[in-house]
């Protein structure tokens, strides 16, 4: 990951508009630090989830959780009522039900024991 990030540095520099002023205050670069710290903690949690959890549970949850959180936040931020559009409500209900069923599916099983 680090090697590919270093290889992309010239592309990022080429795409940068240096005529714009850089905001070094708390609303610019100062806000990037805590955001990236949270990102690092999240990435570490995903690594530990794959290490100690079952991939068949962890993979869909890590893939599905972000869109579900985004949908819930957007409904809250934009004060949208999902009851107005039945398709939205149905999709949200199905996503939450699927996540719940994935979690309770393997509660009684011991890791490493398969039939």
C-alpha positions as CSV (number, residue, x, y, z in Angstrom):
1,X,0.0,0.0,0.0
2,X,2.8,2.4,0.9
3,X,4.6,1.7,-2.4
4,X,1.6,2.3,-4.5
5,X,0.9,5.5,-2.5
6,X,4.4,6.7,-3.3
7,X,4.0,5.9,-7.0
8,X,0.9,8.1,-7.1
9,X,2.6,11.2,-5.6
10,X,3.6,12.6,-9.0
11,X,0.1,12.2,-10.2
12,X,-1.3,14.0,-7.2
13,X,1.2,16.8,-7.6
14,X,0.3,17.2,-11.3
15,X,-3.4,17.4,-10.3
16,X,-2.8,20.1,-7.7
17,X,-3.8,23.7,-8.4
18,X,-1.0,25.6,-6.9
19,X,-2.6,29.0,-7.7
20,X,-5.1,28.4,-4.9
21,X,-4.2,29.4,-1.4
22,X,-3.8,26.5,1.1
23,X,-5.9,26.7,4.2
24,X,-3.5,25.8,7.1
25,X,-6.0,26.7,9.8
26,X,-8.3,24.5,11.8
27,X,-10.9,24.3,9.0
28,X,-8.3,23.0,6.5
29,X,-5.2,21.0,7.3
30,X,-5.9,21.1,11.0
31,X,-9.2,19.2,10.5
32,X,-7.4,16.6,8.3
33,X,-5.3,15.4,11.2
34,X,-8.2,14.1,13.4
35,X,-10.0,12.8,10.4
36,X,-7.1,10.7,9.3
37,X,-6.5,9.5,12.9
38,X,-10.1,8.2,12.8
39,X,-9.4,6.7,9.4
40,X,-6.3,4.9,10.8
41,X,-8.3,3.5,13.8
42,X,-11.0,2.3,11.4
43,X,-8.4,0.6,9.2
44,X,-6.8,-1.1,12.2
45,X,-10.2,-2.3,13.4
46,X,-10.9,-3.8,10.0
47,X,-7.5,-5.6,10.1
48,X,-8.3,-7.0,13.5
49,X,-11.8,-8.0,12.4
50,X,-10.4,-10.0,9.5
51,X,-7.7,-11.5,11.8
52,X,-10.0,-12.7,14.6
53,X,-13.4,-12.9,12.8
54,X,-14.8,-15.0,10.1
55,X,-14.3,-13.5,6.6
56,X,-17.7,-14.6,5.5
57,X,-19.2,-12.2,8.2
58,X,-16.6,-9.5,8.2
59,X,-16.4,-8.9,4.5
60,X,-20.1,-8.2,3.9
61,X,-20.3,-6.1,7.1
62,X,-17.4,-3.9,6.2
63,X,-18.8,-3.5,2.6
64,X,-22.4,-2.9,3.7
65,X,-21.9,-0.8,6.8
66,X,-20.5,2.3,5.1
67,X,-23.4,2.7,2.7
68,X,-25.9,2.1,5.4
69,X,-24.3,4.7,7.7
70,X,-24.1,7.1,4.7
71,X,-27.8,6.6,4.0
72,X,-28.8,7.1,7.6
73,X,-26.7,10.3,7.9
74,X,-28.0,11.8,4.7
75,X,-31.6,11.1,5.9
76,X,-30.8,12.9,9.1
77,X,-28.8,15.8,7.6
78,X,-31.3,16.6,4.8
79,X,-34.3,15.9,7.0
80,X,-35.7,13.4,4.5
81,X,-38.6,11.2,5.6
82,X,-38.1,7.7,4.2
83,X,-41.8,7.1,4.7
84,X,-42.5,9.4,1.7
85,X,-40.9,7.0,-0.7
86,X,-41.7,3.3,0.0
87,X,-38.7,2.0,-2.1
88,X,-36.3,3.9,0.3
89,X,-37.9,2.5,3.4
90,X,-38.0,-1.0,1.9
91,X,-34.3,-0.8,0.9
92,X,-33.2,0.4,4.4
93,X,-35.3,-2.2,6.1
94,X,-33.8,-5.0,3.9
95,X,-30.2,-3.8,4.5
96,X,-30.7,-3.7,8.3
97,X,-32.4,-7.1,8.3
98,X,-29.6,-8.6,6.2
99,X,-26.9,-7.2,8.6
100,X,-28.8,-8.5,11.6
101,X,-29.3,-12.0,10.0
102,X,-25.6,-12.2,9.2
103,X,-24.6,-11.5,12.8
104,X,-27.0,-14.0,14.4
105,X,-26.3,-16.7,11.8
106,X,-23.2,-18.1,13.4
107,X,-23.7,-17.2,17.1
108,X,-23.8,-20.8,18.2
109,X,-20.9,-22.1,16.2
110,X,-17.4,-22.4,17.5
111,X,-14.6,-21.0,15.3
112,X,-12.6,-23.7,13.5
113,X,-15.3,-26.4,13.8
114,X,-17.0,-27.1,10.5
115,X,-19.2,-29.9,9.5
